[in-house]
Coordinates of C-alpha atoms in Angstrom, one line a residue:
X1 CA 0.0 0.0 0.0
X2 CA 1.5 3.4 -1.1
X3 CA 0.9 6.7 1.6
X4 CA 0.7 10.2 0.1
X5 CA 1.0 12.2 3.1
X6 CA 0.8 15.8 3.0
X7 CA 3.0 18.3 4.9
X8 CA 2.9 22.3 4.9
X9 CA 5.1 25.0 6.1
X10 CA 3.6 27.1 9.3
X11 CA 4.0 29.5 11.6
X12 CA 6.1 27.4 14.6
X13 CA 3.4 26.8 17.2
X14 CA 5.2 28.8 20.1
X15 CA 5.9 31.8 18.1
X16 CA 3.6 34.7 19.1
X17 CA 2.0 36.4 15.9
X18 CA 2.2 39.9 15.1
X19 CA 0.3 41.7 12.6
X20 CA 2.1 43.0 9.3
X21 CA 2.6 46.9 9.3
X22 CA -0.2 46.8 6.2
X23 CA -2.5 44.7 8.2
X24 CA -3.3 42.9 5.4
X25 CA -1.6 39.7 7.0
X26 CA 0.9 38.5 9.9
X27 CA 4.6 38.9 9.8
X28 CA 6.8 36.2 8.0
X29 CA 10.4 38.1 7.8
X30 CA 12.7 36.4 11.0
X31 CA 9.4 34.0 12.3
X32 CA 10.4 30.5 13.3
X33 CA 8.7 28.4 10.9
X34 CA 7.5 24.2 10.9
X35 CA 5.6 21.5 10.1
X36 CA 2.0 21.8 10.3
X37 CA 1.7 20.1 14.0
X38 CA -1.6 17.8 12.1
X39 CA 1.0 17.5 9.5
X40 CA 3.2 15.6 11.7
X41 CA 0.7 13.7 13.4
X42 CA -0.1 12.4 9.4
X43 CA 3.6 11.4 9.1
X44 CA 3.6 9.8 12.1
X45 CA 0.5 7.6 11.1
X46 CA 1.9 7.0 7.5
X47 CA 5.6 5.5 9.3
X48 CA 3.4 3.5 11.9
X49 CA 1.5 2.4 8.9
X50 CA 5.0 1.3 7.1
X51 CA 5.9 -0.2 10.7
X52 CA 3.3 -2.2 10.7
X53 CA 3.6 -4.0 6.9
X54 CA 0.4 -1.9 6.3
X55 CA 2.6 0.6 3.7
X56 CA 5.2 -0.4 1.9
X57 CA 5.9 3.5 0.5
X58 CA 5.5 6.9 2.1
X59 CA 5.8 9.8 -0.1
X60 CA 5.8 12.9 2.0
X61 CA 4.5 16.0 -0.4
X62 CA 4.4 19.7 0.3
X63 CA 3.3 22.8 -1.8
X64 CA 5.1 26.4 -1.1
X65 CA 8.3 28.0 -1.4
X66 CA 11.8 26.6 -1.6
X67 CA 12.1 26.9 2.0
X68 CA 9.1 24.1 2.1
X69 CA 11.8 21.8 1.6
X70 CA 13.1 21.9 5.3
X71 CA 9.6 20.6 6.5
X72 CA 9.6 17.5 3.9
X73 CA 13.2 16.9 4.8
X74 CA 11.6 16.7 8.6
X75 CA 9.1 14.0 7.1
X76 CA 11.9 12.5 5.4
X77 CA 13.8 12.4 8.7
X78 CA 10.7 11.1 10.8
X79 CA 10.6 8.1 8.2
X80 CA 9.3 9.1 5.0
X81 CA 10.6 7.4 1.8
X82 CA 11.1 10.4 -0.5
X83 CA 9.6 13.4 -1.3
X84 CA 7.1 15.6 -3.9
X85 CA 7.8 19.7 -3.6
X86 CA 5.3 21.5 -5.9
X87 CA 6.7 25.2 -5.8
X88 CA 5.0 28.4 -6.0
X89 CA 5.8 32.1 -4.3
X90 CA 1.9 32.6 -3.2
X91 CA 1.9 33.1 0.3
X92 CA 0.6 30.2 2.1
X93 CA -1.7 31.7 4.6
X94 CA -3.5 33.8 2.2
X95 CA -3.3 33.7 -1.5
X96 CA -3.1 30.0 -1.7
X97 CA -6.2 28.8 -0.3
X98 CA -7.8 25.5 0.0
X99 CA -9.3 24.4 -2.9
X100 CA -6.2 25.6 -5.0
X101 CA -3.9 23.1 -2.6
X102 CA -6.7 20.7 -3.4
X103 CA -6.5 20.9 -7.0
X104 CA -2.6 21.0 -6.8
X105 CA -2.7 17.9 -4.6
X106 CA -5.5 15.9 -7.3
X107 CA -2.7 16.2 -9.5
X108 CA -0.1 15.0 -7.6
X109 CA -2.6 11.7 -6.4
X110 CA -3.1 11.4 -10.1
X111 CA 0.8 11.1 -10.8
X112 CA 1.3 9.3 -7.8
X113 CA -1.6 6.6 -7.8
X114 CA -1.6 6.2 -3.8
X115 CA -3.7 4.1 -1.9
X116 CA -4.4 6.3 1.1
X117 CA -3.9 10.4 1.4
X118 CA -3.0 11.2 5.1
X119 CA -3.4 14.9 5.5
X120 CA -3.6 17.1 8.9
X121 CA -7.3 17.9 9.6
X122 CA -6.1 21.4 9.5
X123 CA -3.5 24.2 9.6
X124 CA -3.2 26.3 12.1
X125 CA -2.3 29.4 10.2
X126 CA -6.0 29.0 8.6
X127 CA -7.9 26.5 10.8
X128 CA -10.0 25.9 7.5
X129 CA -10.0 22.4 7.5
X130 CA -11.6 21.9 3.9
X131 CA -8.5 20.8 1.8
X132 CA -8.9 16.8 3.1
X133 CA -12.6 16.7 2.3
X134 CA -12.0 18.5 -1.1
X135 CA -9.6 16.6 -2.7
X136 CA -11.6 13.8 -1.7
X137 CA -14.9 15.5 -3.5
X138 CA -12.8 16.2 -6.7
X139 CA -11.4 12.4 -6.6
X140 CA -14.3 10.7 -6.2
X141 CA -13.1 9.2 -3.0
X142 CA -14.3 7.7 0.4
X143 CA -13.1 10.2 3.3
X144 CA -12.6 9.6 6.9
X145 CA -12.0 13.1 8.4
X146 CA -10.8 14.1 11.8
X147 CA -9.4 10.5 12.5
X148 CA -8.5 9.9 16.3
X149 CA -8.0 6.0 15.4
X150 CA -7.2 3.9 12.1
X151 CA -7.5 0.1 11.5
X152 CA -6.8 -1.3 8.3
X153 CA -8.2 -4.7 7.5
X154 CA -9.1 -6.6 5.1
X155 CA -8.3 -4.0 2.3
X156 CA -10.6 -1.7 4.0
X157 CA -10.3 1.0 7.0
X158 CA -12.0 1.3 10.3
X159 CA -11.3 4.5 11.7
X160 CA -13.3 6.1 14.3
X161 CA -13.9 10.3 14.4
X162 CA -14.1 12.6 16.0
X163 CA -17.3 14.5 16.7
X164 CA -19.0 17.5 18.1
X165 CA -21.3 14.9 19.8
X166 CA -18.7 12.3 20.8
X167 CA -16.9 9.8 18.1
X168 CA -17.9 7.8 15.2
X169 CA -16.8 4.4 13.3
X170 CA -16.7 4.0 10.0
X171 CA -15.7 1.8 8.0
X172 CA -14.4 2.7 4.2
X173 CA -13.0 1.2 1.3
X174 CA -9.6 2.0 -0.2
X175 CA -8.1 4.4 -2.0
X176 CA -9.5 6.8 0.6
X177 CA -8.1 10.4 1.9
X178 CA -7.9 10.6 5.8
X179 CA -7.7 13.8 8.0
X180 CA -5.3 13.1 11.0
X181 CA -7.2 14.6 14.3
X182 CA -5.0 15.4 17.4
X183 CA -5.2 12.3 19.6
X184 CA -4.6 9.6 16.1
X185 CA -1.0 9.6 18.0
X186 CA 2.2 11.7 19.1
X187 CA 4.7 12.3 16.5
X188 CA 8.2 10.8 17.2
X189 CA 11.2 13.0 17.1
X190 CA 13.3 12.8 14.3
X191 CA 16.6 11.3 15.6
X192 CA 19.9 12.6 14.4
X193 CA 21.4 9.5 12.0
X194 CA 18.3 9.9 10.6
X195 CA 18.3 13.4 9.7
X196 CA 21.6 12.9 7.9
X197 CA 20.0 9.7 6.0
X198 CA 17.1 12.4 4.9
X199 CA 19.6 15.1 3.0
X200 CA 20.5 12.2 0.7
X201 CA 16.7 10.9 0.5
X202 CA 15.2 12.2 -3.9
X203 CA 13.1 15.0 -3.1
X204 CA 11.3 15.9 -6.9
X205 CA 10.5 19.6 -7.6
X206 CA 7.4 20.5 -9.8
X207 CA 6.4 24.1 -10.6
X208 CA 3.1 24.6 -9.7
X209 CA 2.2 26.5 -13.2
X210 CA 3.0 23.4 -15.2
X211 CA 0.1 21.5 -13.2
X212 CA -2.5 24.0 -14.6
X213 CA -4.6 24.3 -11.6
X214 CA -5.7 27.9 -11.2
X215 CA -4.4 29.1 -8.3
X216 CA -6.4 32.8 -7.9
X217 CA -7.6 33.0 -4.3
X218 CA -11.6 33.3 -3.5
X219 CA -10.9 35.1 -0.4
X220 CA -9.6 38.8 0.0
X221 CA -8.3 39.7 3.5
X222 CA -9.1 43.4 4.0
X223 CA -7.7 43.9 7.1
X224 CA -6.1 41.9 10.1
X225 CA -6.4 43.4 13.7
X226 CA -5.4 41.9 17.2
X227 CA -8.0 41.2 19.3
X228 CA -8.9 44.0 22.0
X229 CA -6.9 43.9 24.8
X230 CA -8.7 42.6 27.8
X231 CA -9.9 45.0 30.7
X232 CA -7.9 44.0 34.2
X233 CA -9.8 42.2 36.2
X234 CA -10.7 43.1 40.2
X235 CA -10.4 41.3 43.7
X236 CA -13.6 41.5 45.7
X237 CA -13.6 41.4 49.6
X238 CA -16.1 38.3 49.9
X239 CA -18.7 36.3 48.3
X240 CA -21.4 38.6 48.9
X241 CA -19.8 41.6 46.7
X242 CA -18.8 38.7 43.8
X243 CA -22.7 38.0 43.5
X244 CA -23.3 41.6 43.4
X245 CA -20.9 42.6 40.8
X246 CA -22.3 39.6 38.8
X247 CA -25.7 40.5 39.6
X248 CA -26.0 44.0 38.9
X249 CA -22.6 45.2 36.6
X250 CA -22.0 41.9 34.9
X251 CA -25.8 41.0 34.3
X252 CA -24.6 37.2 34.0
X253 CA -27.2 35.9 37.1
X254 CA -30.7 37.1 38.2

């Protein structure tokens, strides 16, 4: 069974964010970047999928700028067999928007012929969480989004979701595109023998024009603000004045 598994370039997870001066986006210039951290949970599942005799390839694939290399070298580190970079300049937290990476990626599954996409359920620079389900639409493909656990068996998949309700099993058919959700597993750190093994592991470069996919975004960001800074909140004597500052300046009891 051959793994696609897709990996983008982020904002690192601990960085704070700061507005760009034209507040028509966040500040990329000296900002810590990494894997998608539902990126890396989908590697991680891919590698335990190879441990387990259930893959036999993983093909770690990332769209972006040259610098999107470092994150599929990560993936190549963590276990991955080799890697697909289809290059473009458009910023990834903006102009290249989900249903462009999901036409982008439709070609690559095309080239590819996988068995099983592994994707993160989202980013979190855009928390859209619509490329997984899209490029399953446009394939014509059996999705199981927001995975927390995966079984395969039989030439099928069991994987249970996760739900606003609770979780879900289902059970699909293959070739199928999964969404990894945070608790499918914790990603392994990459250790260093095999970080040396990845800068000699084929990583093949496709420009993104040559796919034909129109890339135009659908969404315009007019402007980006911080939140309003929160008021400082107050120490009350006892109980009594906390029900009346709730009661009669808060208005959150009768």
């Amino acid at each position: 069974m051959k793994v696609l598994v897709g990996v983008k370039r982020v904002i690192d997870y601990a960085v704070k964010v700061r507005i760009a001066a034209d507040k028509k986006g966040v500040e990329l210039a000296n900002v810590k970047m990494s894997m998608n951290p539902f990126c890396e949970i989908a590697v991680e599942e891919a590698i335990r999928m190879k441990e387990g005799k259930t893959a036999t390839e993983i093909v770690a694939v990332s769209v972006g700028p040259k610098n999107a290399q470092e994150q599929i070298r990560t993936a190549l580190a963590m276990g991955a067999d080799r890697g697909v970079h289809v290059t473009t300049d458009m910023r990834l937290d903006q102009e290249l928007q989900p249903l462009a990476v999901a036409k982008l990626l439709k070609e690559i599954v095309e080239k590819e012929a996988p068995d099983v996409v592994l994707l993160g359920k989202q980013s979190i620079d855009g928390d859209c969480a619509q490329t997984g389900p899209m490029l399953a639409a446009m394939l014509g493909w059996p999705q199981a989004t927001m995975a927390s656990e995966l079984t395969f068996a039989d030439g099928g998949v069991t994987a249970e979701r996760e739900t606003d309700n609770g979780t879900e099993v289902i059970q699909v058919g293959t070739p199928l595109v999964v969404t990894a959700d945070l608790r499918l597993n914790e990603p392994r750190y990459a250790k260093l023998p095999n970080i040396m093994k990845a800068k000699k592991k084929k990583i093949e470069a496709i420009d993104a024009a040559s796919l034909g996919v129109d890339l135009s975004p659908r969404i315009e960001v007019v402007e980006m603000n911080d939140p309003p800074t929160r008021a400082a909140g107050i120490v009350v004597e006892d109980v009594t004045a906390l029900v009346d500052k709730l009661k009669n300046e808060a208005s959150v009891i009768a």
